[in-house]
Structure formats: structure tokens, C-alpha cells
mmCIF file of C-alpha atoms in Angstrom:
data_model
loop_
_atom_site.group_PDB
_atom_site.id
_atom_site.type_symbol
_atom_site.label_atom_id
_atom_site.label_comp_id
_atom_site.label_asym_id
_atom_site.label_seq_id
_atom_site.Cartn_x
_atom_site.Cartn_y
_atom_site.Cartn_z
ATOM 1 C CA MET A 15 87.791 117.828 68.858
ATOM 2 C CA ARG A 16 85.698 120.371 70.753
ATOM 3 C CA ILE A 17 86.943 121.646 74.109
ATOM 4 C CA LEU A 18 85.147 123.776 76.702
ATOM 5 C CA VAL A 19 87.545 125.850 78.810
ATOM 6 C CA VAL A 20 86.047 127.267 82.024
ATOM 7 C CA GLU A 21 88.614 129.703 83.446
ATOM 8 C CA ASP A 22 88.062 133.041 85.172
ATOM 9 C CA ASP A 23 91.599 134.329 84.503
ATOM 10 C CA ARG A 24 91.031 135.753 81.050
ATOM 11 C CA SER A 25 94.727 135.881 80.135
ATOM 12 C CA VAL A 26 95.197 132.214 81.019
ATOM 13 C CA ALA A 27 92.000 131.308 79.185
ATOM 14 C CA GLU A 28 93.112 133.137 76.060
ATOM 15 C CA THR A 29 96.571 131.529 76.152
ATOM 16 C CA VAL A 30 95.012 128.069 76.437
ATOM 17 C CA ARG A 31 92.523 128.868 73.677
ATOM 18 C CA ARG A 32 95.248 129.980 71.243
ATOM 19 C CA MET A 33 97.363 126.923 71.992
ATOM 20 C CA LEU A 34 94.508 124.520 71.400
ATOM 21 C CA VAL A 35 93.264 126.294 68.273
ATOM 22 C CA ALA A 36 96.798 125.968 66.902
ATOM 23 C CA GLU A 37 96.391 122.203 67.377
ATOM 24 C CA GLY A 38 93.335 122.349 65.130
ATOM 25 C CA TRP A 39 90.734 121.997 67.874
ATOM 26 C CA VAL A 40 87.497 123.932 68.354
ATOM 27 C CA VAL A 41 87.644 125.782 71.678
ATOM 28 C CA ASP A 42 84.841 127.515 73.574
ATOM 29 C CA VAL A 43 85.837 129.703 76.536
ATOM 30 C CA VAL A 44 83.676 130.922 79.413
ATOM 31 C CA ASN A 45 84.818 132.761 82.517
ATOM 32 C CA ASP A 46 82.567 131.619 85.352
ATOM 33 C CA GLY A 47 81.257 128.376 86.794
ATOM 34 C CA VAL A 48 77.552 129.058 86.263
ATOM 35 C CA THR A 49 77.953 129.635 82.525
ATOM 36 C CA GLY A 50 80.382 126.737 82.289
ATOM 37 C CA LEU A 51 77.902 124.355 83.885
ATOM 38 C CA GLU A 52 75.099 125.535 81.593
ATOM 39 C CA ARG A 53 77.213 125.077 78.465
ATOM 40 C CA ALA A 54 78.518 121.670 79.559
ATOM 41 C CA MET A 55 74.991 120.438 80.261
ATOM 42 C CA THR A 56 73.368 121.724 77.079
ATOM 43 C CA GLU A 57 76.083 121.249 74.448
ATOM 44 C CA ARG A 58 78.358 118.409 73.406
ATOM 45 C CA PHE A 59 82.078 118.654 74.173
ATOM 46 C CA ASP A 60 84.823 116.047 73.957
ATOM 47 C CA VAL A 61 86.547 117.382 77.090
ATOM 48 C CA VAL A 62 85.821 120.090 79.663
ATOM 49 C CA VAL A 63 88.766 121.952 81.213
ATOM 50 C CA LEU A 64 87.801 123.424 84.598
ATOM 51 C CA ASP A 65 89.518 125.856 86.909
ATOM 52 C CA ILE A 66 88.650 125.301 90.591
ATOM 53 C CA MET A 67 88.427 128.778 92.086
ATOM 54 C CA MET A 68 85.841 130.681 90.030
ATOM 55 C CA PRO A 69 82.977 133.116 90.627
ATOM 56 C CA GLY A 70 79.453 131.768 90.721
ATOM 57 C CA LEU A 71 80.269 128.073 91.103
ATOM 58 C CA ASN A 72 83.670 126.589 91.797
ATOM 59 C CA GLY A 73 85.043 123.756 89.704
ATOM 60 C CA TYR A 74 84.254 121.116 92.325
ATOM 61 C CA GLU A 75 80.577 122.070 92.293
ATOM 62 C CA VAL A 76 80.460 122.202 88.490
ATOM 63 C CA VAL A 77 81.780 118.670 88.087
ATOM 64 C CA ARG A 78 79.630 117.382 90.964
ATOM 65 C CA ARG A 79 76.480 118.733 89.310
ATOM 66 C CA LEU A 80 77.457 117.298 85.945
ATOM 67 C CA ARG A 81 77.942 113.837 87.424
ATOM 68 C CA SER A 82 74.729 114.066 89.438
ATOM 69 C CA VAL A 83 72.749 114.177 86.184
ATOM 70 C CA ASP A 84 74.822 111.421 84.549
ATOM 71 C CA ASN A 85 76.822 113.779 82.353
ATOM 72 C CA TRP A 86 80.133 111.920 81.991
ATOM 73 C CA THR A 87 81.977 114.247 79.615
ATOM 74 C CA PRO A 88 85.668 113.869 80.581
ATOM 75 C CA VAL A 89 86.801 116.673 82.892
ATOM 76 C CA LEU A 90 90.340 117.914 83.419
ATOM 77 C CA MET A 91 90.900 120.217 86.397
ATOM 78 C CA LEU A 92 93.426 122.939 85.568
ATOM 79 C CA THR A 93 94.328 124.893 88.696
ATOM 80 C CA ALA A 94 96.964 126.536 90.867
ATOM 81 C CA LYS A 95 95.782 124.466 93.859
ATOM 82 C CA ASP A 96 98.321 121.651 94.129
ATOM 83 C CA GLY A 97 97.645 120.120 97.559
ATOM 84 C CA GLU A 98 97.047 116.385 97.729
ATOM 85 C CA TYR A 99 93.652 116.950 99.354
ATOM 86 C CA ASP A 100 92.675 119.349 96.570
ATOM 87 C CA GLN A 101 93.469 116.640 94.052
ATOM 88 C CA ALA A 102 91.637 113.995 96.078
ATOM 89 C CA ASP A 103 88.557 116.235 96.272
ATOM 90 C CA ALA A 104 88.631 116.760 92.510
ATOM 91 C CA PHE A 105 88.639 113.016 91.835
ATOM 92 C CA ASP A 106 86.013 112.338 94.519
ATOM 93 C CA PHE A 107 83.654 114.835 92.874
ATOM 94 C CA GLY A 108 84.110 113.135 89.500
ATOM 95 C CA ALA A 109 87.052 114.744 87.686
ATOM 96 C CA ASP A 110 89.011 112.489 85.336
ATOM 97 C CA ASP A 111 92.367 114.262 85.479
ATOM 98 C CA TYR A 112 94.124 117.098 87.310
ATOM 99 C CA LEU A 113 96.911 119.415 86.150
ATOM 100 C CA THR A 114 98.482 122.231 88.170
ATOM 101 C CA LYS A 115 99.606 125.644 86.952
ATOM 102 C CA PRO A 116 102.151 126.379 85.613
ATOM 103 C CA PHE A 117 101.923 123.365 83.332
ATOM 104 C CA SER A 118 103.655 121.892 80.335
ATOM 105 C CA PHE A 119 101.615 122.490 77.199
ATOM 106 C CA VAL A 120 102.933 119.229 75.725
ATOM 107 C CA VAL A 121 101.653 117.313 78.762
ATOM 108 C CA PHE A 122 98.379 119.271 78.753
ATOM 109 C CA VAL A 123 97.645 118.381 75.131
ATOM 110 C CA ALA A 124 98.628 114.748 75.679
ATOM 111 C CA ARG A 125 96.216 114.462 78.594
ATOM 112 C CA LEU A 126 93.399 116.052 76.621
ATOM 113 C CA ARG A 127 93.966 113.577 73.801
ATOM 114 C CA ALA A 128 93.942 110.689 76.260
ATOM 115 C CA LEU A 129 90.664 111.884 77.794
ATOM 116 C CA ALA A 130 89.076 112.360 74.375
ATOM 117 C CA ARG A 131 90.065 108.838 73.337
ATOM 118 C CA ARG A 132 88.579 107.480 76.531
ATOM 119 C CA GLY A 133 85.270 109.197 75.777
ATOM 120 C CA ALA A 134 82.396 109.410 78.223
ATOM 121 C CA PRO A 135 81.248 105.924 79.208
ATOM 122 C CA ALA A 136 78.169 105.738 81.377
ATOM 123 C CA ARG A 137 79.192 105.398 85.015
ATOM 124 C CA PRO A 138 76.797 105.114 87.950
ATOM 125 C CA ALA A 139 76.563 108.343 89.933
ATOM 126 C CA VAL A 140 74.953 106.488 92.835
ATOM 127 C CA LEU A 141 75.894 103.090 94.291
ATOM 128 C CA VAL A 142 72.873 100.869 94.920
ATOM 129 C CA ALA A 143 72.328 97.619 96.820
ATOM 130 C CA GLY A 144 68.639 96.875 97.221
ATOM 131 C CA SER A 145 67.092 99.692 99.254
ATOM 132 C CA LEU A 146 70.537 101.017 100.184
ATOM 133 C CA SER A 147 71.908 103.866 98.077
ATOM 134 C CA LEU A 148 75.050 105.962 98.400
ATOM 135 C CA ASP A 149 76.053 109.037 96.424
ATOM 136 C CA PRO A 150 79.832 109.543 96.852
ATOM 137 C CA ALA A 151 79.838 113.003 95.277
ATOM 138 C CA ALA A 152 76.946 114.398 97.332
ATOM 139 C CA HIS A 153 78.104 112.417 100.385
ATOM 140 C CA VAL A 154 74.590 111.107 101.017
ATOM 141 C CA ALA A 155 73.559 107.584 101.980
ATOM 142 C CA LYS A 156 69.967 106.368 102.271
ATOM 143 C CA ARG A 157 67.962 103.313 103.238
ATOM 144 C CA GLY A 158 64.912 103.697 101.039
ATOM 145 C CA ASP A 159 63.851 107.340 101.386
ATOM 146 C CA VAL A 160 65.466 107.732 104.806
ATOM 147 C CA GLU A 161 68.782 109.586 104.844
ATOM 148 C CA LEU A 162 71.341 107.852 107.051
ATOM 149 C CA SER A 163 73.386 109.786 109.594
ATOM 150 C CA LEU A 164 76.920 108.407 109.248
ATOM 151 C CA THR A 165 80.305 109.525 110.507
ATOM 152 C CA PRO A 166 82.979 110.022 107.814
ATOM 153 C CA ARG A 167 84.540 106.652 108.730
ATOM 154 C CA GLU A 168 81.197 104.858 108.603
ATOM 155 C CA PHE A 169 80.421 106.485 105.257
ATOM 156 C CA GLY A 170 83.811 105.411 103.883
ATOM 157 C CA MET A 171 83.312 101.842 105.053
ATOM 158 C CA LEU A 172 79.814 101.650 103.568
ATOM 159 C CA GLU A 173 81.063 103.059 100.260
ATOM 160 C CA TYR A 174 83.840 100.453 100.124
ATOM 161 C CA LEU A 175 81.464 97.584 100.937
ATOM 162 C CA MET A 176 78.940 98.779 98.350
ATOM 163 C CA ARG A 177 81.614 98.960 95.670
ATOM 164 C CA ARG A 178 82.410 95.331 96.515
ATOM 165 C CA LYS A 179 78.824 94.194 97.134
ATOM 166 C CA GLY A 180 78.344 90.446 96.981
ATOM 167 C CA GLU A 181 82.078 89.892 97.539
ATOM 168 C CA VAL A 182 83.818 88.766 100.723
ATOM 169 C CA VAL A 183 86.367 91.322 101.903
ATOM 170 C CA THR A 184 88.893 90.835 104.679
ATOM 171 C CA LYS A 185 89.602 93.135 107.601
ATOM 172 C CA ALA A 186 92.988 93.910 106.078
ATOM 173 C CA GLU A 187 91.385 94.979 102.790
ATOM 174 C CA ILE A 188 88.957 97.242 104.627
ATOM 175 C CA LEU A 189 91.762 98.787 106.673
ATOM 176 C CA ASP A 190 93.839 99.441 103.561
ATOM 177 C CA SER A 191 90.943 101.142 101.800
ATOM 178 C CA VAL A 192 89.139 103.008 104.576
ATOM 179 C CA TRP A 193 91.796 103.844 107.171
ATOM 180 C CA ASP A 194 94.855 106.021 106.753
ATOM 181 C CA ILE A 195 97.809 104.222 105.205
ATOM 182 C CA ASN A 196 99.814 104.996 108.359
ATOM 183 C CA TYR A 197 97.339 103.270 110.685
ATOM 184 C CA ARG A 198 99.199 100.736 112.814
ATOM 185 C CA GLY A 199 96.508 99.818 115.331
ATOM 186 C CA ASP A 200 94.593 96.602 115.903
ATOM 187 C CA GLU A 201 92.652 95.416 112.857
ATOM 188 C CA ASN A 202 89.801 94.508 115.194
ATOM 189 C CA VAL A 203 88.807 98.167 114.925
ATOM 190 C CA VAL A 204 87.036 96.976 111.770
ATOM 191 C CA GLU A 205 84.718 94.828 113.894
ATOM 192 C CA VAL A 206 83.867 97.841 116.007
ATOM 193 C CA TYR A 207 82.937 99.922 112.976
ATOM 194 C CA VAL A 208 80.973 97.098 111.374
ATOM 195 C CA SER A 209 78.934 97.034 114.583
ATOM 196 C CA TYR A 210 78.432 100.809 114.415
ATOM 197 C CA LEU A 211 77.418 100.596 110.771
ATOM 198 C CA ARG A 212 74.916 97.821 111.384
ATOM 199 C CA ARG A 213 73.208 99.997 114.000
ATOM 200 C CA ARG A 214 72.854 102.749 111.405
ATOM 201 C CA ILE A 215 71.836 100.876 108.254
ATOM 202 C CA ASP A 216 70.310 97.596 109.462
ATOM 203 C CA THR A 217 68.862 97.541 112.975
ATOM 204 C CA PRO A 218 66.362 100.427 112.616
ATOM 205 C CA PHE A 219 65.058 98.903 109.369
ATOM 206 C CA GLU A 220 65.048 95.234 110.436
ATOM 207 C CA CYS A 221 67.507 94.445 107.643
ATOM 208 C CA LYS A 222 70.747 92.514 107.477
ATOM 209 C CA ALA A 223 73.024 93.983 104.845
ATOM 210 C CA ILE A 224 76.448 93.206 106.318
ATOM 211 C CA GLU A 225 77.148 89.502 106.708
ATOM 212 C CA THR A 226 80.015 88.077 108.747
ATOM 213 C CA VAL A 227 81.888 85.339 106.917
ATOM 214 C CA ARG A 228 83.528 83.541 109.813
ATOM 215 C CA GLY A 229 87.289 83.331 109.587
ATOM 216 C CA VAL A 230 87.413 85.436 106.427
ATOM 217 C CA GLY A 231 85.762 88.838 106.727
ATOM 218 C CA TYR A 232 82.519 90.553 105.690
ATOM 219 C CA ARG A 233 80.183 90.735 102.744
ATOM 220 C CA LEU A 234 77.546 93.305 101.897
ATOM 221 C CA ALA A 235 74.525 91.536 100.429
ATOM 222 C CA ALA A 236 73.906 92.479 96.810
ATOM 223 C CA ASP A 237 70.236 93.066 97.649
ATOM 224 C CA GLY A 238 71.102 95.315 100.591
ATOM 225 C CA GLY A 239 69.874 92.776 103.118
ATOM 226 C CA GLY A 240 66.198 93.407 102.592
#
């Protein structure tokens, strides 16, 4: 198994390299994000291990750029940043796993093996429904060639509907997926945001992407509504 370790702390990088070589793996080490991105894009690795805070490009940007060109090599973030939002950002940008320092080497190796077994299946970098497109990593949504100006909540709702395109989803399902888990307000807020979203993605383009299924919920047309 061939591993690329991208870590600017040279002592940490060397410790990881020695540990993995002792497991019988081939390990390449680089110490900045720019070189790491170049190596990951031009050479074949079974897993890439990325630090987050690095010179040149940080780990988030490295994995985002890899995914933007459909490079799905499994990525494990190895970092001292242990906040829940840091982890959420890592997964949103396309990381497959996340491990904080200090870490158990036994767990580290087990996770690398699991990622290597999983391999790199092709996964769509951009969600598409007809002329509607949404790139979760770049946080960009378009109708045709026109970039849509969406609030974070509108973007989250559109992403959820596009992931479930052609399916009927209830207000409760939308609330659970798009609003904070602690939200205790009226579920009719979903209607309000559906109205906002229609004004952004449908009305200016004379399209009808979001359908109301009376008594049930909403459905985003698989063809994007025109």
C-alpha cells in the first residue's frame, strides 16, 4: 500500500513515516500543501494523509481541489484541530476520515486499512438536476451559466432537495436535515424558505423546479423544472 503523508511538522511526519514503513507500506512525505496537491494529482496513492494547517495550501483547500477534478483518492485528515466545526468542514470539503493529534497508532493504521479497502469509487463532485447545478465543496449553485445568489439556509435546502431529486420529502425531513437539531419553531418555516428559493432558482428563469405535493411535502424535479 502506498501512502502520501502531507504534514508540515517534520518530526510528526517522520514519526508517522517510520511507523507506516514498519507496517510494510510505501510512504511518501511532503511538507507543504502545494507540493502535496501536486503529488496527489499526478501520482497514484492508496490513501492521502493530510494535515490541515500548512504553508502554501491548507488541508481543506487541498482536498477541495482534488475533489473538484474528480480525484477520489481516500483522504484522512490528521490534525490538532478537534472542534466539531473543523471536522464538519473537513467532511464537507471531501475528506473521508478525520483523526486528531495525539492519536493512537493502532487506530490510525486501522483507519488507513479501512480507507484502502474502500478504494476510490467515482463520486459526483457536482449535483445536477437539468440546468440546475450545485457544487457543495465550492459552495456554488448555478442555473445554466448563471450563478445563483443564495443565503446559507437557501443553499442548504437546495443541496438537500438536489440530493433527493425526484423524491417527495416532508417538511419534517427538511427541518431535520437543513435546520439546527435544536430548532423548536414552527415547521411552516419550510414553506417560507421554499418560497424564497423559488424566487431565486425558478421565477427569474421561468422554470418550476420545486413542486408542492399537497398534504405530503415537496419534490425537486429530476430535470430541474426546465
